[in-house]
GROMACS .gro file of N, CA and C in nm:
model
  498
    1MET      N    1   2.047  14.410   5.847
    1MET     CA    2   2.036  14.500   5.734
    1MET      C    3   2.031  14.415   5.607
    2ALA      N    4   1.918  14.409   5.541
    2ALA     CA    5   1.907  14.334   5.416
    2ALA      C    6   1.974  14.415   5.306
    3GLY      N    7   2.008  14.348   5.199
    3GLY     CA    8   2.067  14.421   5.089
    3GLY      C    9   2.159  14.334   5.009
    4PRO      N   10   2.238  14.395   4.923
    4PRO     CA   11   2.326  14.318   4.835
    4PRO      C   12   2.436  14.247   4.913
    5SER      N   13   2.493  14.150   4.849
    5SER     CA   14   2.610  14.085   4.908
    5SER      C   15   2.732  14.127   4.825
    6PHE      N   16   2.848  14.102   4.880
    6PHE     CA   17   2.974  14.139   4.816
    6PHE      C   18   3.063  14.016   4.809
    7LYS      N   19   3.138  14.002   4.702
    7LYS     CA   20   3.237  13.895   4.692
    7LYS      C   21   3.359  13.937   4.774
    8PHE      N   22   3.407  13.846   4.856
    8PHE     CA   23   3.530  13.866   4.930
    8PHE      C   24   3.615  13.742   4.906
    9GLY      N   25   3.692  13.746   4.798
    9GLY     CA   26   3.768  13.628   4.759
    9GLY      C   27   3.675  13.512   4.735
   10GLN      N   28   3.700  13.402   4.804
   10GLN     CA   29   3.620  13.282   4.787
   10GLN      C   30   3.494  13.283   4.874
   11HIS      N   31   3.467  13.394   4.942
   11HIS     CA   32   3.352  13.405   5.032
   11HIS      C   33   3.250  13.505   4.979
   12VAL      N   34   3.129  13.496   5.034
   12VAL     CA   35   3.025  13.595   5.008
   12VAL      C   36   3.004  13.671   5.137
   13LEU      N   37   3.017  13.801   5.129
   13LEU     CA   38   3.004  13.889   5.245
   13LEU      C   39   2.865  13.952   5.243
   14GLN      N   40   2.790  13.933   5.349
   14GLN     CA   41   2.657  13.991   5.356
   14GLN      C   42   2.666  14.142   5.378
   15ALA      N   43   2.577  14.215   5.316
   15ALA     CA   44   2.575  14.361   5.328
   15ALA      C   45   2.561  14.406   5.473
   16SER      N   46   2.499  14.323   5.556
   16SER     CA   47   2.480  14.359   5.697
   16SER      C   48   2.611  14.371   5.773
   17CYS      N   49   2.720  14.317   5.719
   17CYS     CA   50   2.851  14.322   5.784
   17CYS      C   51   2.934  14.442   5.738
   18VAL      N   52   2.883  14.514   5.638
   18VAL     CA   53   2.955  14.627   5.579
   18VAL      C   54   2.912  14.756   5.648
   19PHE      N   55   3.009  14.838   5.688
   19PHE     CA   56   2.977  14.964   5.755
   19PHE      C   57   3.028  15.086   5.678
   20PHE      N   58   3.101  15.064   5.571
   20PHE     CA   59   3.160  15.174   5.496
   20PHE      C   60   3.167  15.134   5.349
   21LYS      N   61   3.135  15.227   5.260
   21LYS     CA   62   3.149  15.201   5.118
   21LYS      C   63   3.191  15.329   5.048
   22SER      N   64   3.299  15.317   4.972
   22SER     CA   65   3.341  15.427   4.886
   22SER      C   66   3.317  15.382   4.742
   23ARG      N   67   3.366  15.456   4.648
   23ARG     CA   68   3.345  15.420   4.508
   23ARG      C   69   3.412  15.287   4.473
   24LEU      N   70   3.528  15.258   4.536
   24LEU     CA   71   3.605  15.139   4.498
   24LEU      C   72   3.636  15.044   4.613
   25SER      N   73   3.596  15.078   4.736
   25SER     CA   74   3.633  14.997   4.853
   25SER      C   75   3.517  14.982   4.949
   26ILE      N   76   3.528  14.880   5.035
   26ILE     CA   77   3.433  14.863   5.144
   26ILE      C   78   3.509  14.837   5.274
   27GLY      N   79   3.446  14.874   5.384
   27GLY     CA   80   3.495  14.843   5.517
   27GLY      C   81   3.394  14.751   5.583
   28PHE      N   82   3.440  14.645   5.647
   28PHE     CA   83   3.348  14.549   5.707
   28PHE      C   84   3.407  14.487   5.832
   29VAL      N   85   3.319  14.435   5.915
   29VAL     CA   86   3.363  14.375   6.041
   29VAL      C   87   3.422  14.237   6.014
   30ASN      N   88   3.504  14.193   6.107
   30ASN     CA   89   3.577  14.068   6.094
   30ASN      C   90   3.500  13.955   6.160
   31ARG      N   91   3.496  13.842   6.093
   31ARG     CA   92   3.425  13.726   6.146
   31ARG      C   93   3.493  13.669   6.271
   32LYS      N   94   3.624  13.686   6.278
   32LYS     CA   95   3.698  13.637   6.395
   32LYS      C   96   3.807  13.738   6.432
   33PRO      N   97   3.767  13.846   6.499
   33PRO     CA   98   3.863  13.953   6.530
   33PRO      C   99   3.971  13.909   6.629
   34VAL      N  100   4.091  13.959   6.607
   34VAL     CA  101   4.204  13.933   6.697
   34VAL      C  102   4.188  14.015   6.825
   35VAL      N  103   4.142  14.138   6.811
   35VAL     CA  104   4.112  14.228   6.924
   35VAL      C  105   3.977  14.292   6.895
   36PRO      N  106   3.908  14.342   6.997
   36PRO     CA  107   3.782  14.414   6.970
   36PRO      C  108   3.806  14.530   6.874
   37GLY      N  109   3.724  14.538   6.770
   37GLY     CA  110   3.738  14.645   6.673
   37GLY      C  111   3.823  14.610   6.552
   38HIS      N  112   3.874  14.488   6.545
   38HIS     CA  113   3.953  14.443   6.430
   38HIS      C  114   3.860  14.436   6.309
   39VAL      N  115   3.882  14.526   6.214
   39VAL     CA  116   3.799  14.534   6.094
   39VAL      C  117   3.885  14.519   5.969
   40LEU      N  118   3.819  14.506   5.855
   40LEU     CA  119   3.888  14.487   5.729
   40LEU      C  120   3.841  14.590   5.627
   41VAL      N  121   3.932  14.627   5.537
   41VAL     CA  122   3.901  14.718   5.426
   41VAL      C  123   3.949  14.648   5.300
   42SER      N  124   3.865  14.645   5.198
   42SER     CA  125   3.896  14.571   5.078
   42SER      C  126   3.848  14.645   4.955
   43PRO      N  127   3.917  14.628   4.842
   43PRO     CA  128   3.863  14.684   4.718
   43PRO      C  129   3.737  14.607   4.680
   44LEU      N  130   3.644  14.673   4.613
   44LEU     CA  131   3.524  14.605   4.565
   44LEU      C  132   3.559  14.499   4.460
   45ARG      N  133   3.653  14.530   4.375
   45ARG     CA  134   3.694  14.434   4.272
   45ARG      C  135   3.776  14.324   4.338
   46VAL      N  136   3.745  14.200   4.307
   46VAL     CA  137   3.818  14.087   4.364
   46VAL      C  138   3.954  14.077   4.295
   47VAL      N  139   4.058  14.107   4.371
   47VAL     CA  140   4.196  14.103   4.324
   47VAL      C  141   4.276  14.032   4.433
   48GLU      N  142   4.351  13.930   4.392
   48GLU     CA  143   4.422  13.849   4.492
   48GLU      C  144   4.542  13.919   4.553
   49ARG      N  145   4.621  13.989   4.473
   49ARG     CA  146   4.746  14.046   4.523
   49ARG      C  147   4.746  14.198   4.510
   50PHE      N  148   4.812  14.263   4.604
   50PHE     CA  149   4.819  14.409   4.611
   50PHE      C  150   4.871  14.471   4.481
   51GLY      N  151   4.972  14.412   4.422
   51GLY     CA  152   5.032  14.464   4.300
   51GLY      C  153   4.939  14.462   4.180
   52GLU      N  154   4.828  14.391   4.189
   52GLU     CA  155   4.732  14.382   4.079
   52GLU      C  156   4.629  14.496   4.082
   53LEU      N  157   4.629  14.575   4.189
   53LEU     CA  158   4.535  14.687   4.199
   53LEU      C  159   4.577  14.800   4.107
   54SER      N  160   4.481  14.873   4.055
   54SER     CA  161   4.512  14.993   3.979
   54SER      C  162   4.554  15.103   4.076
   55SER      N  163   4.619  15.207   4.025
   55SER     CA  164   4.660  15.317   4.113
   55SER      C  165   4.537  15.383   4.175
   56GLU      N  166   4.427  15.390   4.102
   56GLU     CA  167   4.304  15.448   4.156
   56GLU      C  168   4.248  15.362   4.271
   57GLU      N  169   4.256  15.230   4.257
   57GLU     CA  170   4.211  15.141   4.364
   57GLU      C  171   4.300  15.151   4.487
   58VAL      N  172   4.431  15.162   4.466
   58VAL     CA  173   4.524  15.177   4.579
   58VAL      C  174   4.493  15.305   4.655
   59ALA      N  175   4.476  15.414   4.582
   59ALA     CA  176   4.447  15.543   4.646
   59ALA      C  177   4.318  15.534   4.726
   60ASP      N  178   4.213  15.478   4.668
   60ASP     CA  179   4.085  15.467   4.735
   60ASP      C  180   4.095  15.376   4.857
   61LEU      N  181   4.164  15.263   4.841
   61LEU     CA  182   4.181  15.168   4.951
   61LEU      C  183   4.249  15.234   5.071
   62PHE      N  184   4.355  15.310   5.045
   62PHE     CA  185   4.428  15.371   5.156
   62PHE      C  186   4.358  15.495   5.213
   63MET      N  187   4.283  15.567   5.131
   63MET     CA  188   4.200  15.676   5.186
   63MET      C  189   4.092  15.616   5.277
   64ALA      N  190   4.032  15.507   5.232
   64ALA     CA  191   3.931  15.440   5.314
   64ALA      C  192   3.994  15.387   5.443
   65THR      N  193   4.111  15.327   5.432
   65THR     CA  194   4.181  15.273   5.550
   65THR      C  195   4.211  15.384   5.650
   66GLN      N  196   4.259  15.497   5.602
   66GLN     CA  197   4.290  15.610   5.691
   66GLN      C  198   4.164  15.661   5.758
   67THR      N  199   4.057  15.676   5.684
   67THR     CA  200   3.930  15.726   5.738
   67THR      C  201   3.875  15.630   5.843
   68ILE      N  202   3.870  15.503   5.810
   68ILE     CA  203   3.814  15.402   5.900
   68ILE      C  204   3.900  15.386   6.024
   69SER      N  205   4.032  15.388   6.008
   69SER     CA  206   4.121  15.363   6.122
   69SER      C  207   4.103  15.467   6.232
   70GLY      N  208   4.085  15.593   6.196
   70GLY     CA  209   4.064  15.695   6.298
   70GLY      C  210   3.937  15.673   6.378
   71VAL      N  211   3.831  15.634   6.310
   71VAL     CA  212   3.704  15.607   6.377
   71VAL      C  213   3.715  15.484   6.466
   72VAL      N  214   3.773  15.377   6.414
   72VAL     CA  215   3.785  15.252   6.489
   72VAL      C  216   3.870  15.272   6.614
   73GLU      N  217   3.981  15.345   6.600
   73GLU     CA  218   4.067  15.369   6.717
   73GLU      C  219   3.992  15.443   6.827
   74LYS      N  220   3.918  15.546   6.790
   74LYS     CA  221   3.842  15.622   6.890
   74LYS      C  222   3.726  15.541   6.947
   75HIS      N  223   3.648  15.477   6.860
   75HIS     CA  224   3.530  15.404   6.906
   75HIS      C  225   3.567  15.291   7.002
   76PHE      N  226   3.675  15.220   6.974
   76PHE     CA  227   3.715  15.107   7.057
   76PHE      C  228   3.819  15.146   7.162
   77LYS      N  229   3.838  15.277   7.180
   77LYS     CA  230   3.925  15.331   7.284
   77LYS      C  231   4.068  15.278   7.274
   78GLY      N  232   4.117  15.271   7.152
   78GLY     CA  233   4.256  15.232   7.130
   78GLY      C  234   4.347  15.351   7.152
   79THR      N  235   4.473  15.322   7.170
   79THR     CA  236   4.574  15.427   7.183
   79THR      C  237   4.674  15.423   7.068
   80SER      N  238   4.665  15.317   6.987
   80SER     CA  239   4.750  15.297   6.870
   80SER      C  240   4.675  15.207   6.774
   81LEU      N  241   4.735  15.185   6.658
   81LEU     CA  242   4.676  15.097   6.558
   81LEU      C  243   4.781  15.004   6.499
   82THR      N  244   4.739  14.884   6.464
   82THR     CA  245   4.816  14.799   6.375
   82THR      C  246   4.738  14.795   6.245
   83VAL      N  247   4.805  14.832   6.136
   83VAL     CA  248   4.746  14.830   6.003
   83VAL      C  249   4.833  14.736   5.921
   84ALA      N  250   4.772  14.630   5.865
   84ALA     CA  251   4.853  14.527   5.799
   84ALA      C  252   4.784  14.471   5.676
   85ILE      N  253   4.867  14.433   5.578
   85ILE     CA  254   4.823  14.357   5.461
   85ILE      C  255   4.907  14.231   5.456
   86GLN      N  256   4.841  14.117   5.447
   86GLN     CA  257   4.910  13.991   5.425
   86GLN      C  258   4.897  13.962   5.276
   87ASP      N  259   5.003  13.984   5.201
   87ASP     CA  260   4.998  13.981   5.055
   87ASP      C  261   5.059  13.853   5.001
   88GLY      N  262   4.978  13.750   4.990
   88GLY     CA  263   5.023  13.620   4.940
   88GLY      C  264   5.025  13.516   5.051
   89PRO      N  265   5.019  13.388   5.013
   89PRO     CA  266   5.009  13.282   5.113
   89PRO      C  267   5.126  13.275   5.211
   90GLU      N  268   5.247  13.302   5.164
   90GLU     CA  269   5.362  13.297   5.255
   90GLU      C  270   5.361  13.412   5.355
   91ALA      N  271   5.282  13.514   5.327
   91ALA     CA  272   5.266  13.626   5.420
   91ALA      C  273   5.148  13.604   5.513
   92GLY      N  274   5.078  13.491   5.498
   92GLY     CA  275   4.967  13.459   5.586
   92GLY      C  276   4.830  13.487   5.526
   93GLN      N  277   4.824  13.529   5.401
   93GLN     CA  278   4.695  13.559   5.337
   93GLN      C  279   4.617  13.429   5.316
   94THR      N  280   4.493  13.424   5.368
   94THR     CA  281   4.409  13.306   5.352
   94THR      C  282   4.289  13.334   5.262
   95VAL      N  283   4.249  13.459   5.249
   95VAL     CA  284   4.140  13.496   5.159
   95VAL      C  285   4.204  13.555   5.034
   96LYS      N  286   4.168  13.503   4.919
   96LYS     CA  287   4.230  13.544   4.793
   96LYS      C  288   4.167  13.673   4.740
   97HIS      N  289   4.180  13.777   4.822
   97HIS     CA  290   4.126  13.909   4.790
   97HIS      C  291   4.206  14.008   4.876
   98VAL      N  292   4.268  14.106   4.815
   98VAL     CA  293   4.344  14.206   4.890
   98VAL      C  294   4.256  14.263   5.000
   99HIS      N  295   4.312  14.273   5.121
   99HIS     CA  296   4.240  14.339   5.229
   99HIS      C  297   4.338  14.391   5.332
  100VAL      N  298   4.298  14.499   5.395
  100VAL     CA  299   4.378  14.564   5.499
  100VAL      C  300   4.314  14.533   5.633
  101HIS      N  301   4.396  14.486   5.727
  101HIS     CA  302   4.351  14.464   5.864
  101HIS      C  303   4.374  14.593   5.943
  102ILE      N  304   4.275  14.638   6.016
  102ILE     CA  305   4.291  14.751   6.108
  102ILE      C  306   4.259  14.698   6.247
  103LEU      N  307   4.356  14.708   6.336
  103LEU     CA  308   4.339  14.660   6.473
  103LEU      C  309   4.366  14.774   6.572
  104PRO      N  310   4.264  14.817   6.646
  104PRO     CA  311   4.290  14.917   6.749
  104PRO      C  312   4.369  14.851   6.862
  105ARG      N  313   4.474  14.918   6.907
  105ARG     CA  314   4.564  14.859   7.006
  105ARG      C  315   4.561  14.938   7.135
  106ARG      N  316   4.592  14.867   7.242
  106ARG     CA  317   4.603  14.926   7.376
  106ARG      C  318   4.729  14.871   7.442
  107SER      N  319   4.774  14.944   7.541
  107SER     CA  320   4.889  14.899   7.618
  107SER      C  321   4.858  14.762   7.679
  108ASP      N  322   4.952  14.670   7.667
  108ASP     CA  323   4.942  14.536   7.728
  108ASP      C  324   4.830  14.450   7.669
  109ASP      N  325   4.785  14.476   7.545
  109ASP     CA  326   4.684  14.388   7.486
  109ASP      C  327   4.744  14.254   7.444
  110PHE      N  328   4.877  14.248   7.431
  110PHE     CA  329   4.950  14.124   7.406
  110PHE      C  330   5.071  14.124   7.499
  111PRO      N  331   5.114  14.006   7.543
  111PRO     CA  332   5.231  14.001   7.633
  111PRO      C  333   5.354  14.071   7.572
  112GLN      N  334   5.381  14.045   7.446
  112GLN     CA  335   5.486  14.113   7.371
  112GLN      C  336   5.417  14.184   7.255
  113ASN      N  337   5.451  14.307   7.230
  113ASN     CA  338   5.381  14.387   7.130
  113ASN      C  339   5.369  14.316   6.995
  114ASP      N  340   5.477  14.253   6.948
  114ASP     CA  341   5.476  14.190   6.817
  114ASP      C  342   5.400  14.057   6.814
  115ASP      N  343   5.349  14.010   6.928
  115ASP     CA  344   5.265  13.889   6.931
  115ASP      C  345   5.139  13.909   6.847
  116VAL      N  346   5.103  14.033   6.821
  116VAL     CA  347   4.985  14.061   6.739
  116VAL      C  348   4.999  13.996   6.601
  117TYR      N  349   5.121  13.990   6.547
  117TYR     CA  350   5.140  13.935   6.413
  117TYR      C  351   5.119  13.784   6.411
  118GLU      N  352   5.161  13.715   6.516
  118GLU     CA  353   5.135  13.571   6.527
  118GLU      C  354   4.985  13.547   6.543
  119ALA      N  355   4.919  13.629   6.624
  119ALA     CA  356   4.774  13.616   6.643
  119ALA      C  357   4.701  13.641   6.511
  120LEU      N  358   4.746  13.740   6.437
  120LEU     CA  359   4.686  13.772   6.308
  120LEU      C  360   4.706  13.656   6.209
  121ASP      N  361   4.822  13.596   6.212
  121ASP     CA  362   4.851  13.484   6.122
  121ASP      C  363   4.763  13.363   6.153
  122LYS      N  364   4.731  13.341   6.280
  122LYS     CA  365   4.657  13.222   6.322
  122LYS      C  366   4.506  13.244   6.336
  123HIS      N  367   4.460  13.367   6.344
  123HIS     CA  368   4.323  13.393   6.388
  123HIS      C  369   4.214  13.324   6.306
  124ASP      N  370   4.230  13.310   6.177
  124ASP     CA  371   4.124  13.248   6.098
  124ASP      C  372   4.156  13.103   6.060
  125LYS      N  373   4.261  13.048   6.121
  125LYS     CA  374   4.299  12.909   6.094
  125LYS      C  375   4.270  12.818   6.213
  126GLU      N  376   4.252  12.877   6.330
  126GLU     CA  377   4.235  12.798   6.452
  126GLU      C  378   4.098  12.732   6.456
  127MET      N  379   4.098  12.611   6.504
  127MET     CA  380   3.974  12.536   6.523
  127MET      C  381   3.967  12.495   6.670
  128GLY      N  382   3.854  12.443   6.711
  128GLY     CA  383   3.838  12.399   6.848
  128GLY      C  384   3.752  12.495   6.927
  129GLU      N  385   3.743  12.470   7.056
  129GLU     CA  386   3.653  12.545   7.141
  129GLU      C  387   3.689  12.693   7.151
  130ASP      N  388   3.818  12.727   7.149
  130ASP     CA  389   3.861  12.865   7.161
  130ASP      C  390   3.852  12.941   7.028
  131ALA      N  391   3.812  12.874   6.923
  131ALA     CA  392   3.811  12.934   6.790
  131ALA      C  393   3.670  12.973   6.747
  132ARG      N  394   3.596  13.037   6.833
  132ARG     CA  395   3.457  13.072   6.802
  132ARG      C  396   3.450  13.181   6.697
  133TRP      N  397   3.371  13.154   6.593
  133TRP     CA  398   3.345  13.252   6.488
  133TRP      C  399   3.221  13.329   6.528
  134ARG      N  400   3.216  13.456   6.499
  134ARG     CA  401   3.099  13.536   6.533
  134ARG      C  402   2.983  13.502   6.441
  135THR      N  403   2.862  13.522   6.495
  135THR     CA  404   2.742  13.499   6.415
  135THR      C  405   2.717  13.619   6.324
  136GLU      N  406   2.634  13.598   6.222
  136GLU     CA  407   2.594  13.708   6.134
  136GLU      C  408   2.529  13.819   6.215
  137GLU      N  409   2.452  13.782   6.315
  137GLU     CA  410   2.382  13.882   6.398
  137GLU      C  411   2.481  13.967   6.477
  138GLU      N  412   2.582  13.904   6.536
  138GLU     CA  413   2.684  13.978   6.610
  138GLU      C  414   2.760  14.074   6.518
  139MET      N  415   2.792  14.025   6.400
  139MET     CA  416   2.866  14.108   6.305
  139MET      C  417   2.779  14.224   6.256
  140ALA      N  418   2.653  14.197   6.228
  140ALA     CA  419   2.562  14.301   6.180
  140ALA      C  420   2.543  14.409   6.284
  141GLU      N  421   2.537  14.370   6.410
  141GLU     CA  422   2.520  14.468   6.519
  141GLU      C  423   2.640  14.563   6.525
  142GLU      N  424   2.761  14.509   6.518
  142GLU     CA  425   2.880  14.594   6.522
  142GLU      C  426   2.887  14.683   6.398
  143ALA      N  427   2.856  14.628   6.280
  143ALA     CA  428   2.860  14.706   6.156
  143ALA      C  429   2.758  14.820   6.162
  144SER      N  430   2.643  14.794   6.219
  144SER     CA  431   2.540  14.898   6.230
  144SER      C  432   2.588  15.015   6.315
  145VAL      N  433   2.656  14.986   6.423
  145VAL     CA  434   2.710  15.091   6.510
  145VAL      C  435   2.816  15.172   6.435
  146LEU      N  436   2.908  15.104   6.368
  146LEU     CA  437   3.015  15.173   6.296
  146LEU      C  438   2.963  15.251   6.176
  147ALA      N  439   2.862  15.201   6.109
  147ALA     CA  440   2.807  15.269   5.991
  147ALA      C  441   2.756  15.409   6.024
  148LYS      N  442   2.711  15.428   6.146
  148LYS     CA  443   2.659  15.560   6.187
  148LYS      C  444   2.767  15.669   6.181
  149TYR      N  445   2.891  15.630   6.200
  149TYR     CA  446   3.001  15.727   6.193
  149TYR      C  447   3.023  15.777   6.051
  150PHE      N  448   2.982  15.698   5.954
  150PHE     CA  449   3.009  15.730   5.814
  150PHE      C  450   2.883  15.766   5.735
  151ASN      N  451   2.769  15.770   5.804
  151ASN     CA  452   2.643  15.797   5.735
  151ASN      C  453   2.630  15.702   5.616
  152CYS      N  454   2.661  15.576   5.643
  152CYS     CA  455   2.669  15.476   5.537
  152CYS      C  456   2.540  15.397   5.528
  153GLN      N  457   2.488  15.388   5.407
  153GLN     CA  458   2.369  15.308   5.381
  153GLN      C  459   2.408  15.202   5.280
  154ILE      N  460   2.397  15.076   5.319
  154ILE     CA  461   2.435  14.967   5.230
  154ILE      C  462   2.311  14.903   5.169
  155ASP      N  463   2.194  14.927   5.225
  155ASP     CA  464   2.070  14.873   5.168
  155ASP      C  465   2.046  14.942   5.035
  156GLY      N  466   2.071  14.875   4.927
  156GLY     CA  467   2.056  14.939   4.797
  156GLY      C  468   2.180  15.019   4.765
  157GLU      N  469   2.161  15.128   4.696
  157GLU     CA  470   2.275  15.210   4.653
  157GLU      C  471   2.329  15.296   4.767
  158PRO      N  472   2.461  15.321   4.768
  158PRO     CA  473   2.518  15.409   4.869
  158PRO      C  474   2.471  15.552   4.844
  159PRO      N  475   2.474  15.638   4.949
  159PRO     CA  476   2.426  15.775   4.933
  159PRO      C  477   2.504  15.856   4.831
  160SER      N  478   2.631  15.824   4.807
  160SER     CA  479   2.708  15.896   4.705
  160SER      C  480   2.817  15.803   4.654
  161LEU      N  481   2.889  15.846   4.553
  161LEU     CA  482   2.993  15.763   4.496
  161LEU      C  483   3.129  15.785   4.559
  162GLY      N  484   3.145  15.885   4.643
  162GLY     CA  485   3.274  15.915   4.704
  162GLY      C  486   3.287  15.848   4.839
  163LEU      N  487   3.391  15.881   4.912
  163LEU     CA  488   3.408  15.829   5.046
  163LEU      C  489   3.293  15.873   5.134
  164GLN      N  490   3.252  15.786   5.223
  164GLN     CA  491   3.136  15.813   5.307
  164GLN      C  492   3.182  15.876   5.440
  165PHE      N  493   3.169  16.005   5.449
  165PHE     CA  494   3.207  16.076   5.571
  165PHE      C  495   3.082  16.116   5.647
  166ARG      N  496   3.094  16.127   5.776
  166ARG     CA  497   2.982  16.173   5.858
  166ARG      C  498   2.977  16.323   5.852
   0.00000   0.00000   0.00000
C-alpha cells in the first residue's frame, strides 16, 4: 500500500504497516511481535511520555486501543488480552513515542503467564538468529487484512476524521 509515512519516535513507519487511523491515533503492525497479532497503537503526534499527551489525545488513544483490541483478539483467536504501555526507559520503552502494545493471549502461550512481560521487554532488543525482524511485505500483508475490519484507507486521506469503524 503506497502512501504517506508516519513518524514513530526515531523511526519512520510506512503507511503500508498502518491498519487503523483516527483523528489523533494510528494502529499498526509490529515489526517483531511477541505473539501472533501483537500490534501497536500510537498518537499521531510524537510524544515521548504518556503524561505529555493532551486529554483529547489520551481519550482518542484509549478509544482506538479498545476498538482495535476487540478485533485483534477475535481475528487471532485469542481468549484474553495483554494491553501495556512501557512509559520511559526504566519501564522498557525503546521507542521515544508513546505507544500501547496489544497482545492477543491464549492459554499456555507462555510457560508462566507473566513471562509475557519479560518477552515484551526483550522482544525488540534481541539480536542473533532467533531475532528475525519481519519484512515490510510481511507487515503490509497483515496490516491489509486488519484494515478491512475498520474500512481503513491509508493511501492519501482517511475516509473520515473520526474513529474508523467497519
